[in-house]
Coordinates of C-alpha atoms in Angstrom, one line a residue:
Chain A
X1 CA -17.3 -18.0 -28.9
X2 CA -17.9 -15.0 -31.1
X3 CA -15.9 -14.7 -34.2
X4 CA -15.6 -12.7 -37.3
X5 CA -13.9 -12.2 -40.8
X6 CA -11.0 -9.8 -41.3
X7 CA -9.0 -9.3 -44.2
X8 CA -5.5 -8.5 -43.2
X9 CA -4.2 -11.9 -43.0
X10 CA -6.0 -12.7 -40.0
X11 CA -8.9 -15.5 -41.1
X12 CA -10.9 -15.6 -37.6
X13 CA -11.1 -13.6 -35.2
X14 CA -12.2 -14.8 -31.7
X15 CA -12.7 -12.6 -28.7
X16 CA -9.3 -12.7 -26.7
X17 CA -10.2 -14.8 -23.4
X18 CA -11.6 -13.0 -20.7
X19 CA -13.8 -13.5 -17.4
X20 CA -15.9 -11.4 -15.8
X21 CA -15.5 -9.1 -13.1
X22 CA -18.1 -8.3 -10.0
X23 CA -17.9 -4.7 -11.7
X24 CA -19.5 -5.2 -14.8
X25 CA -16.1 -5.4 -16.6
X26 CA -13.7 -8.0 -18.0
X27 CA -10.3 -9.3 -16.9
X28 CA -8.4 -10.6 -19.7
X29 CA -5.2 -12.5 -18.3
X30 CA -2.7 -13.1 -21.9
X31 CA -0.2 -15.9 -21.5
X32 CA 0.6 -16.9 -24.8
X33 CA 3.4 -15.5 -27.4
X34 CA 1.5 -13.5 -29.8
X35 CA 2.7 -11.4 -33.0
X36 CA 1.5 -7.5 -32.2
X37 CA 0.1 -7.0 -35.3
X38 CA -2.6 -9.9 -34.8
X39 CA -3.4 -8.6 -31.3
X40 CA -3.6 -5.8 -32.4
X41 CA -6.9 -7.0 -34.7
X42 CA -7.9 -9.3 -31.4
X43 CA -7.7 -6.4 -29.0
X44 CA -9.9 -4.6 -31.4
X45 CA -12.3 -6.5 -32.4
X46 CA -12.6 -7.5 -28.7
X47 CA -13.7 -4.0 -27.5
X48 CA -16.0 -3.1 -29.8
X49 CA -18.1 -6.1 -28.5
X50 CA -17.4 -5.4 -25.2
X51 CA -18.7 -2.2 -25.7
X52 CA -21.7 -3.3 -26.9
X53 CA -22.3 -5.4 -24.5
X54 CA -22.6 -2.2 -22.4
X55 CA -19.3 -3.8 -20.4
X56 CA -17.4 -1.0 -17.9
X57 CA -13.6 -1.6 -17.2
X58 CA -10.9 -4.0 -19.2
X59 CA -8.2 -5.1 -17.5
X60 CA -5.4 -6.5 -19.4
X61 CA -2.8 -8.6 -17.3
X62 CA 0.5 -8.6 -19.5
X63 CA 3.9 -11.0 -18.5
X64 CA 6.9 -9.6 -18.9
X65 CA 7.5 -11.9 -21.7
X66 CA 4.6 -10.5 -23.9
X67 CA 6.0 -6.8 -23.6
X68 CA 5.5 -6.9 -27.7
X69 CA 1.9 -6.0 -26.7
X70 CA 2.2 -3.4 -24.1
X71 CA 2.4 -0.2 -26.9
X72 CA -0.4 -1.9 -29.0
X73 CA -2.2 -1.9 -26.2
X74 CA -1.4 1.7 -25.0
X75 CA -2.1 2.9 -28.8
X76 CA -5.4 1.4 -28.5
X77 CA -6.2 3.8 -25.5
X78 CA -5.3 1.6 -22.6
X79 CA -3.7 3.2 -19.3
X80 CA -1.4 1.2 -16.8
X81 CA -2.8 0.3 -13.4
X82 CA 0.4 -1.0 -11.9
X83 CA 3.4 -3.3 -12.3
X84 CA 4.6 -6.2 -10.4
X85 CA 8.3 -7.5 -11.7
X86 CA 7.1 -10.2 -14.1
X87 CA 4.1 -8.6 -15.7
X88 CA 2.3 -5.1 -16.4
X89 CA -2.0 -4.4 -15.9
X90 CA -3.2 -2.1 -17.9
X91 CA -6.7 -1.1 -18.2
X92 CA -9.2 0.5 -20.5
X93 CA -12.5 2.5 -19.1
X94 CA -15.1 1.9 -22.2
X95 CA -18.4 4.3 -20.7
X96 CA -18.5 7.9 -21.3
X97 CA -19.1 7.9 -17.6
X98 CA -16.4 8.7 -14.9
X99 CA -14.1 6.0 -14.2
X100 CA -14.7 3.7 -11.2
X101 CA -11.6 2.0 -11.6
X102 CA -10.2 1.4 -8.6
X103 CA -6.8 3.0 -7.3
X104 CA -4.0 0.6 -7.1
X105 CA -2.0 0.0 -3.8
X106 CA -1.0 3.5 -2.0
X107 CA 1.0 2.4 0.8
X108 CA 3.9 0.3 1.3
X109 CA 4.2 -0.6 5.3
X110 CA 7.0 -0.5 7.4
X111 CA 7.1 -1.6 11.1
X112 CA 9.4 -0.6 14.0
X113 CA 10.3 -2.4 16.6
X114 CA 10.2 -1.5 20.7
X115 CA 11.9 -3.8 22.5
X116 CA 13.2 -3.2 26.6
X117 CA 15.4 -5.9 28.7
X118 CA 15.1 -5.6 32.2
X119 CA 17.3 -3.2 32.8
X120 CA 15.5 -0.4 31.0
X121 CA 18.2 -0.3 28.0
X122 CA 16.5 -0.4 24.2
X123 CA 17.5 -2.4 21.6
X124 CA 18.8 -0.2 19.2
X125 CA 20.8 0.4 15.8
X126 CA 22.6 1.8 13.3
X127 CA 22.0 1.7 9.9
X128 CA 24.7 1.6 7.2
X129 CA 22.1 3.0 4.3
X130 CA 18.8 5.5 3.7
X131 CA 18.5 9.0 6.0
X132 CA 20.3 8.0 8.8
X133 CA 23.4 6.9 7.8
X134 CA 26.4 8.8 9.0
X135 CA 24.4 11.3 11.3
X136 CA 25.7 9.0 14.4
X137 CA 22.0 8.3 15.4
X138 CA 20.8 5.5 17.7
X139 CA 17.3 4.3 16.4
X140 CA 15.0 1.6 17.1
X141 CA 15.2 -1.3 14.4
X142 CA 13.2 -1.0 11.5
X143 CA 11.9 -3.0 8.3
X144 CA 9.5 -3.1 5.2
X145 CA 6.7 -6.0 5.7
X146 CA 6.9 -8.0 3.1
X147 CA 4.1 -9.0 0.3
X148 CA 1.7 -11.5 2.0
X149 CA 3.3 -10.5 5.9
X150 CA 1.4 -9.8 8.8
X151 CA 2.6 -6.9 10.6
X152 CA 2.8 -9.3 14.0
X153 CA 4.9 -11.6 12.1
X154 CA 7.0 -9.3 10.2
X155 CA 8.3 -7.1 13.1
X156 CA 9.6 -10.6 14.2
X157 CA 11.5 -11.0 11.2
X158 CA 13.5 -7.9 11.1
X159 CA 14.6 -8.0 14.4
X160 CA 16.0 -11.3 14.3
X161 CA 17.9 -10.8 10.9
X162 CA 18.8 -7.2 11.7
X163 CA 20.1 -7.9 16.0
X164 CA 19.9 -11.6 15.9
X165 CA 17.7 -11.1 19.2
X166 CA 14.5 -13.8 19.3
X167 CA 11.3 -11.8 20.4
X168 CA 7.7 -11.8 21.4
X169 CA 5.0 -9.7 19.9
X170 CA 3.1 -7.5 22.3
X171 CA 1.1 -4.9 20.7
X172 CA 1.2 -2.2 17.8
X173 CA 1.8 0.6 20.2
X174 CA 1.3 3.6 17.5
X175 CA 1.1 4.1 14.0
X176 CA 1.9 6.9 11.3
X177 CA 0.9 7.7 8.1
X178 CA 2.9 9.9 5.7
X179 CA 2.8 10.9 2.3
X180 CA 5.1 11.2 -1.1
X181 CA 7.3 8.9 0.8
X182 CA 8.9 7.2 -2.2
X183 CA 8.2 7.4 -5.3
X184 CA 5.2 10.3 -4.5
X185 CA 3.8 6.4 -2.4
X186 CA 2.6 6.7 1.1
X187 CA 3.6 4.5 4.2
X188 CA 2.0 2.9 7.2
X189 CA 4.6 2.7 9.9
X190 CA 3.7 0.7 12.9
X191 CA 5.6 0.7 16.4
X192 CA 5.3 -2.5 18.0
X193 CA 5.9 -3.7 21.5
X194 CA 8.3 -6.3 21.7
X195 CA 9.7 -8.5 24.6
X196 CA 12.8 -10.2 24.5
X197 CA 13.3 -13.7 24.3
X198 CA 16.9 -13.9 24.0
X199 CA 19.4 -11.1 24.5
X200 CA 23.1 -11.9 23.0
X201 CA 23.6 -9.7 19.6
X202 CA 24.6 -10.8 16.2
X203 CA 25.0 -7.8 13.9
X204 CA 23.6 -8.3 10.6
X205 CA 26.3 -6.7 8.3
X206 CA 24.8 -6.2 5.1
X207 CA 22.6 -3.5 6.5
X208 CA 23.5 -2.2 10.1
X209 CA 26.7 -0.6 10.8
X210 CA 26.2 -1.2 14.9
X211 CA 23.3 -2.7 17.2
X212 CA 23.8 -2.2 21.0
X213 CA 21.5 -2.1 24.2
X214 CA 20.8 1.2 24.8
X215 CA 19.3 2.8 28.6
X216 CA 16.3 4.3 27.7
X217 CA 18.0 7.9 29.2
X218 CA 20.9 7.7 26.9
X219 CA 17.9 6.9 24.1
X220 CA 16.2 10.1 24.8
X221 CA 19.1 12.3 25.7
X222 CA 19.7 12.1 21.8
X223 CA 19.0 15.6 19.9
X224 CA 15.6 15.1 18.4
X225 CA 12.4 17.5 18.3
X226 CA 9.9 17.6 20.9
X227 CA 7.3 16.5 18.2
X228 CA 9.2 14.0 16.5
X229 CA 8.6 10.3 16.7
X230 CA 12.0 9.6 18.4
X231 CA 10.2 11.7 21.5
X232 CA 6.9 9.6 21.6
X233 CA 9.1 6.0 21.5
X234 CA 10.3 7.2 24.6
X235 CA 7.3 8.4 25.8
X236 CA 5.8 4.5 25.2
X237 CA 8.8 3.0 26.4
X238 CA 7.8 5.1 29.9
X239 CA 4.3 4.4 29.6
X240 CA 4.7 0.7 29.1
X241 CA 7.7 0.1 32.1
X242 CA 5.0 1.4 34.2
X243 CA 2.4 -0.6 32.7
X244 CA -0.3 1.5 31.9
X245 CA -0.3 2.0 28.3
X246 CA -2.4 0.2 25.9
X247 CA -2.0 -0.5 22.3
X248 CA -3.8 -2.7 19.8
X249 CA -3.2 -6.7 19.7
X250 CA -3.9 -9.0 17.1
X251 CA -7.2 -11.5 16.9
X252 CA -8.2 -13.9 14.4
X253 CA -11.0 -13.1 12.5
X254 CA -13.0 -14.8 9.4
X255 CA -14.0 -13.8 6.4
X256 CA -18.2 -13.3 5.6
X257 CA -17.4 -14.7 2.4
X258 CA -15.4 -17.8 2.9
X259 CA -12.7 -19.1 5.7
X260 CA -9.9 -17.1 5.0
X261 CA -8.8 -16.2 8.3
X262 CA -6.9 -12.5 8.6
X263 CA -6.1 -10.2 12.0
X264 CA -8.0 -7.5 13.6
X265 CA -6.1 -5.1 15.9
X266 CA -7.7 -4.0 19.1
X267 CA -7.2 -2.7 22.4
X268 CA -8.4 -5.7 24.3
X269 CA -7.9 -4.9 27.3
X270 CA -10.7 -2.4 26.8
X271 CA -13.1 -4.7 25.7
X272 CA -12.2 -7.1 28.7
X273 CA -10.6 -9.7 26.7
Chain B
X1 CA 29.3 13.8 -20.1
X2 CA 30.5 10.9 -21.0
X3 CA 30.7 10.4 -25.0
X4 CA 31.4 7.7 -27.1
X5 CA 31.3 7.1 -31.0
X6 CA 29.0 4.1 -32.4
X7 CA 28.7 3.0 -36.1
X8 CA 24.9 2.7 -36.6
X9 CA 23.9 5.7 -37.4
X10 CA 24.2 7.8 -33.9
X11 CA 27.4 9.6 -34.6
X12 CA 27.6 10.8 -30.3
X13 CA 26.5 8.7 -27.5
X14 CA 25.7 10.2 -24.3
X15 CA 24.6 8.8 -21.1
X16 CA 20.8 9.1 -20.0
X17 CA 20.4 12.1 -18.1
X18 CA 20.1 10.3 -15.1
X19 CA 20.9 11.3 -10.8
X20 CA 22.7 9.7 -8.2
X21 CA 19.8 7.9 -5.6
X22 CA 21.0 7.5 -2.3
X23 CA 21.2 4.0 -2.5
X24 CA 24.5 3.8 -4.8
X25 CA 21.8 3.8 -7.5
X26 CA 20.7 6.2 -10.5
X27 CA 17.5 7.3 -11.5
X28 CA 16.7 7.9 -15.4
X29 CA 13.5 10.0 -15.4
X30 CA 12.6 10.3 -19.7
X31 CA 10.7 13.1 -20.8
X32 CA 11.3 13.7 -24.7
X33 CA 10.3 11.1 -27.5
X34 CA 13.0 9.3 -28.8
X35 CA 12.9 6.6 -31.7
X36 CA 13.7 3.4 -30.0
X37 CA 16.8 2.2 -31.6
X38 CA 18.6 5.4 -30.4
X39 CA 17.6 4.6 -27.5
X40 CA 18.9 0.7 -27.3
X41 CA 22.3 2.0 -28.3
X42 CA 22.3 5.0 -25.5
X43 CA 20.7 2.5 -22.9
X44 CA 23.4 0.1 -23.5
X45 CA 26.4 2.4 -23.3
X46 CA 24.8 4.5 -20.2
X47 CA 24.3 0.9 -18.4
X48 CA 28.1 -0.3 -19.8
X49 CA 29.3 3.0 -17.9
X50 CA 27.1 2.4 -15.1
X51 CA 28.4 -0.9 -14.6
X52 CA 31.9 0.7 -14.5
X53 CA 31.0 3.3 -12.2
X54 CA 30.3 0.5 -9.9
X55 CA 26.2 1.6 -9.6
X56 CA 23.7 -1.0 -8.3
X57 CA 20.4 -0.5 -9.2
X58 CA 19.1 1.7 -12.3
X59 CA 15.8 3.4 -11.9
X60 CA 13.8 4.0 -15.5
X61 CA 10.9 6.0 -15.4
X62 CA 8.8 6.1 -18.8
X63 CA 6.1 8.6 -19.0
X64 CA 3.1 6.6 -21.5
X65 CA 3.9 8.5 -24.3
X66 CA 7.3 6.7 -24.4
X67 CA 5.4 3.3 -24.7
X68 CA 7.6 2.6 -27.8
X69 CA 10.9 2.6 -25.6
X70 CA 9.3 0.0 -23.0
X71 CA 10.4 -3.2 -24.6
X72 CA 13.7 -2.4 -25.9
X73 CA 14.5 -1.9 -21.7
X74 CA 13.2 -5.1 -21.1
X75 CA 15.0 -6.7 -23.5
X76 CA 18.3 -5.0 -21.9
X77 CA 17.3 -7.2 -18.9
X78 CA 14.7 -4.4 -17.1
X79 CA 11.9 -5.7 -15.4
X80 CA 9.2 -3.9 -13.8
X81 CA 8.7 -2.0 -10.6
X82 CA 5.7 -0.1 -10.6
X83 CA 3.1 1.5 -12.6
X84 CA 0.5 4.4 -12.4
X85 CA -1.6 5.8 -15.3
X86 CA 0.9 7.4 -16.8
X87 CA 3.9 6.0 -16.3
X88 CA 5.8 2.7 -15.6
X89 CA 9.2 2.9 -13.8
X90 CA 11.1 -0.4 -14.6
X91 CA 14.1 -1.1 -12.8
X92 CA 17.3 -3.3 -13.4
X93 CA 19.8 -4.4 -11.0
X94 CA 23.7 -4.6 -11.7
X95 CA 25.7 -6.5 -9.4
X96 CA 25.6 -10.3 -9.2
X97 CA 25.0 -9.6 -5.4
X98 CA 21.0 -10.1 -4.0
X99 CA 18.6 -7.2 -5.6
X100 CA 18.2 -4.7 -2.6
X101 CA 15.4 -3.3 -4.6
X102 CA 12.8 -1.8 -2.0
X103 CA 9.0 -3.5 -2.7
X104 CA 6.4 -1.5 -4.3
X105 CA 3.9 -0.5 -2.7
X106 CA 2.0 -3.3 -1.2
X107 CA -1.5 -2.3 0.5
X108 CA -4.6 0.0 -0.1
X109 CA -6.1 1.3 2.6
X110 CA -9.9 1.5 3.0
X111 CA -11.3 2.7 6.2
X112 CA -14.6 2.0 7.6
X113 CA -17.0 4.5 10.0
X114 CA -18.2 3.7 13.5
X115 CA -21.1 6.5 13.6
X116 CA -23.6 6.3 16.4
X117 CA -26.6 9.1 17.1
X118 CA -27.6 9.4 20.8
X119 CA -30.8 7.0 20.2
X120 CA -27.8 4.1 20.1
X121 CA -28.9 4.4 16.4
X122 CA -25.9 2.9 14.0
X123 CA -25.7 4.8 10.4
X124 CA -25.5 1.5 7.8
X125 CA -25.5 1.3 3.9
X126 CA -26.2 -1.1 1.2
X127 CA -24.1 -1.4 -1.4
X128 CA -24.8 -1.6 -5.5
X129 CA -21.8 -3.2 -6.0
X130 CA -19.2 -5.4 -4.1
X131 CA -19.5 -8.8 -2.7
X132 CA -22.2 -7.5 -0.2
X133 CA -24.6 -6.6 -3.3
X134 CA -28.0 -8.7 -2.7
X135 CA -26.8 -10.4 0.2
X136 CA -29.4 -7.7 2.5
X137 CA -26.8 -7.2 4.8
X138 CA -26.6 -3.7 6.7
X139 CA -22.8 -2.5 7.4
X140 CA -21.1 0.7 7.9
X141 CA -20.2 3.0 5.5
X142 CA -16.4 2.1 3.8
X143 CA -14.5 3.3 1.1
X144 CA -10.5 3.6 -0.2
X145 CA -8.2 6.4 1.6
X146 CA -7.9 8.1 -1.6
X147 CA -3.4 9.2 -2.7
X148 CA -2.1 11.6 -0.6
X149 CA -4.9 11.5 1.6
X150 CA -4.6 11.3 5.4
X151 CA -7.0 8.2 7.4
X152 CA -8.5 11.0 9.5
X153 CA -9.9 12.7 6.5
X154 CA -10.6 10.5 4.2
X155 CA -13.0 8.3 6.4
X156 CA -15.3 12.3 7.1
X157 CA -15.0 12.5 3.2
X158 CA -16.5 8.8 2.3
X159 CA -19.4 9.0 5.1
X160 CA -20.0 12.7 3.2
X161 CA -20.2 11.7 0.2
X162 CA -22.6 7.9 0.7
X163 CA -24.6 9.1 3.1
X164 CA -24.4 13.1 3.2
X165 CA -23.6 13.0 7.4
X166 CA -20.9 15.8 8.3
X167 CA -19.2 14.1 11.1
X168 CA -15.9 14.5 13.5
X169 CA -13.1 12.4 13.3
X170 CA -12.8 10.8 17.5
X171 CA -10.3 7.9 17.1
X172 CA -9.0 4.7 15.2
X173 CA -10.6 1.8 17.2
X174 CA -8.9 -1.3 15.7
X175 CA -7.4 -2.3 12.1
X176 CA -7.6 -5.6 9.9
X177 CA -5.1 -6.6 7.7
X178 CA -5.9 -8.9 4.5
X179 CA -3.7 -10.5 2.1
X180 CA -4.5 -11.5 -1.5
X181 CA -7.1 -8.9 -1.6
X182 CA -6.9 -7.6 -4.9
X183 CA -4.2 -8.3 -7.7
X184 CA -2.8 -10.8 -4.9
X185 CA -2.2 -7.3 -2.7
X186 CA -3.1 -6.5 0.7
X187 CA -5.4 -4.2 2.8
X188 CA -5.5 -2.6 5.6
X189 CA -8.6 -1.5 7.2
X190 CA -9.1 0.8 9.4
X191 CA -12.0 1.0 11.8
X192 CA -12.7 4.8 12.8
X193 CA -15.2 6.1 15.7
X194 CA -16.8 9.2 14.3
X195 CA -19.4 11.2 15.8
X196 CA -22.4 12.9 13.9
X197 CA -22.4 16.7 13.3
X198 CA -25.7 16.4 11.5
X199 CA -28.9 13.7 10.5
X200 CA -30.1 14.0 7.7
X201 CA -29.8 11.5 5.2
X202 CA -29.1 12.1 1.7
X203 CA -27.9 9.1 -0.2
X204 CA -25.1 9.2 -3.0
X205 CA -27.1 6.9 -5.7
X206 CA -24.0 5.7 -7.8
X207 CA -23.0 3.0 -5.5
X208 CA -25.4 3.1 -2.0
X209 CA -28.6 1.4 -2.5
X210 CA -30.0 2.1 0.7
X211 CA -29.2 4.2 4.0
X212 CA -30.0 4.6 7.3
X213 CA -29.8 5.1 11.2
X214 CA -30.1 1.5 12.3
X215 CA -30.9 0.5 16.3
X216 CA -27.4 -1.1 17.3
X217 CA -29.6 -4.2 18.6
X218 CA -30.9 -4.9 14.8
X219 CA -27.6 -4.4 13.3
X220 CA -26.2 -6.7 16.2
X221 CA -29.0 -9.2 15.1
X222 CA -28.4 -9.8 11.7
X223 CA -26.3 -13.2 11.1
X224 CA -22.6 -13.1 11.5
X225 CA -19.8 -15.3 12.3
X226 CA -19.0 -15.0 16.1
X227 CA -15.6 -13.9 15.2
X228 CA -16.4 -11.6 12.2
X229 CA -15.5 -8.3 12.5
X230 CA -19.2 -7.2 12.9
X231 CA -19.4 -8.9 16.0
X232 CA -16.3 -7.0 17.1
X233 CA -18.3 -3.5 15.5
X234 CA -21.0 -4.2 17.7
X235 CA -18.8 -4.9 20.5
X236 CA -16.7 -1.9 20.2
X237 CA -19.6 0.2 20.0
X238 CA -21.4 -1.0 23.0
X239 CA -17.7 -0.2 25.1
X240 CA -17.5 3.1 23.4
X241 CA -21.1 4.0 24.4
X242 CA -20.1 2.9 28.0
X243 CA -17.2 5.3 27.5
X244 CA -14.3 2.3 28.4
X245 CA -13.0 1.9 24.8
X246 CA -9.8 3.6 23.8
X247 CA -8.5 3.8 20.2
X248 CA -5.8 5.8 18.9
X249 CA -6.2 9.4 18.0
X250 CA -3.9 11.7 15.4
X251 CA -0.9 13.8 16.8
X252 CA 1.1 16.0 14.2
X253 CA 4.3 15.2 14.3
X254 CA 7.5 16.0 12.6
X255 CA 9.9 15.3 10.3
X256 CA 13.6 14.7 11.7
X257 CA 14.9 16.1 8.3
X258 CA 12.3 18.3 6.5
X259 CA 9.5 20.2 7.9
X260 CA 6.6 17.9 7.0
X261 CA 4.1 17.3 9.3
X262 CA 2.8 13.8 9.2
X263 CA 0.3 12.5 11.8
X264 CA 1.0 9.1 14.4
X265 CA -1.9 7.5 15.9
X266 CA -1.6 7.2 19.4
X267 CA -3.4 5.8 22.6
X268 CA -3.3 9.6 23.9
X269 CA -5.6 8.7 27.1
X270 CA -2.5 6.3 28.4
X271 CA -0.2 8.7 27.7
X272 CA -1.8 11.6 29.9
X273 CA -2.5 13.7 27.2

């Protein structure tokens, strides 16, 4: 391991440990209690041969337990990258060149679900937070996927804590992107196709003020825009009843790179699956 | 505002300038440099108040120049929420109840472009960089949906700017979503049909090694998994050039509060329109 001689107390000073990245840059994961002083030689020392080694990005994975570091490292020209709970990335772009570093996660995803009984009523709610609360407004259930969740899986979820009503996926029936949703973040919201698998309601109280099946009519007889999505769930609702609207369904595909198996969406019906 | 007198120096303590979320929550959004034992002492009366007030979750927003104030709010019992370049927004929640925190963002998005000539010619890359680098393979032109920026767009900007193609936006065909793909987050790709506007080639040399307008046959012959999604490329292309596959296809749409026009991606062909 390369080492050198400082004078300020510090006797030896070995590169802090890092690995390589498929960029030609180094990740450098810290998860030991240091004093910010002798990081502060380490982290120095550590670039400068990094730079000579012609090496592109460092990233710097803090824990929340070595926040000590974070304003040595800042001070030393770092930038954040992002922030989970428990620790911070920062990361330092050594070329004169434009940065390559890539962006960090833009979207959070929310699904929404679509789900019709027999008699052509919607499962619907009422929220008891966010936009909608108090404007009297009967909406389809909705949820954030969680970190790790497939959409499939996670539309599932919410309906059975939010209703208490057991359900099948059928197909992500739309999608919409918009912008500066929180925190100046976009969001993917996906309207799924669900059927019913069982039918008596239990409210979930923390969150939703009132759940009730809804006739579709009543549904769209609600004031909403002609463009807004409220107007195309009842559109799909329609479409679907009379069976001839496709959306996208889930397949299992692998990875090129090893067996990781993860879900492609398509309209299978179209490719006479 | 609330005042109160403290022995160590600050003769008046103020709250943060903070505002009401709509979550029972407040938001402190710093913007002036402040030596960071003033700010324990005013961080630890405003979250004593806060407490009082009966507020859940405290939002702290620290622009990068205010580095110096980051551990003294973790100490206080923040922990982080998100990051971006220039700021970290740490959050701490009050009640004993369960954290309703929403999730930080949790996906990138990175689309990929479906772009055929009439000669059933594929356009295909090779990529500097990235696992794909050496491995020969041919594949389409992808890239990350840059903040702010709509699917639509940024898959026309990506095949622009690798292979210098102008092309029309026609529909999404299909979508994948992976977890742990980067910093243990997730992806969401999105397939897109585009179609040529014009044919000349002019590679961007930074990070494409090679371009060009492949037979759909040789692409189809190179050696993939049977259920990778370049099976299901080549697949969706042969349905699209026999006009039977339907993705989904932009609609602005709006806002049930604001006027902001976001876009849902629909199956537009099942819905008549």
């Amino acid at each position: 391991m390369d080492q050198a001689i400082f004078e300020n107390g510090v006797k030896e000073v070995q590169l802090l440990p890092a690995y390589d990245d498929e960029h030609e840059g180094v990740v450098v994961e810290m998860d030991t209690l240091m004093d910010s002083n002798d990081f502060n030689v380490i982290l120095r020392y550590s670039l400068s041969q990094w730079k000579l080694q012609g090496k592109k990005g460092v990233w710097l994975k803090l824990p929340i337990e070595l926040v000590n570091l974070v304003e040595v490292a800042v001070k030393e020209g770092f930038l954040y990258h992002h922030a989970e709970p428990h620790y911070l990335m920062l990361v330092y772009w050594i070329p004169d060149t434009l940065s390559t570093i890539p962006a960090n996660a833009t979207h959070r995803v929310r699904i929404g679900a679509i789900i019709m009984n027999d008699k052509r009523e919607l499962l619907v709610v009422q929220e008891k937070y966010g936009c909608f609360k108090g404007t009297g407004i009967w909406k389809i259930p909705t949820g954030i996927v969680e970190e790790g969740e497939d959409i499939f899986s996670g539309v599932i979820r919410e309906v059975k804590e939010e209703t208490g009503i057991d359900a099948e996926f059928l197909d992500v029936v739309a999608f919409r992107q918009t912008h500066k949703y929180f925190f100046g973040k976009s969001e993917l919201f996906f309207l799924c196709m669900l059927r019913p698998l069982s039918f008596d309601i239990q409210k979930q109280d923390s969150e939703i003020e009132a759940v009730q099946w809804m006739p579709i009519v009543e549904y769209a007889s609600q004031s909403f825009a002609k463009d807004s999505i409220f107007k195309y769930v009842n559109d799909i609702c329609l479409a679907k009843v009379d069976k001839h609207y496709t959306g996208f369904t889930q397949l299992p595909i692998t990875s090129f790179f090893n067996d990781k198996v993860s879900y492609l969406y398509v309209n299978k019906h179209d490719l006479n699956m």
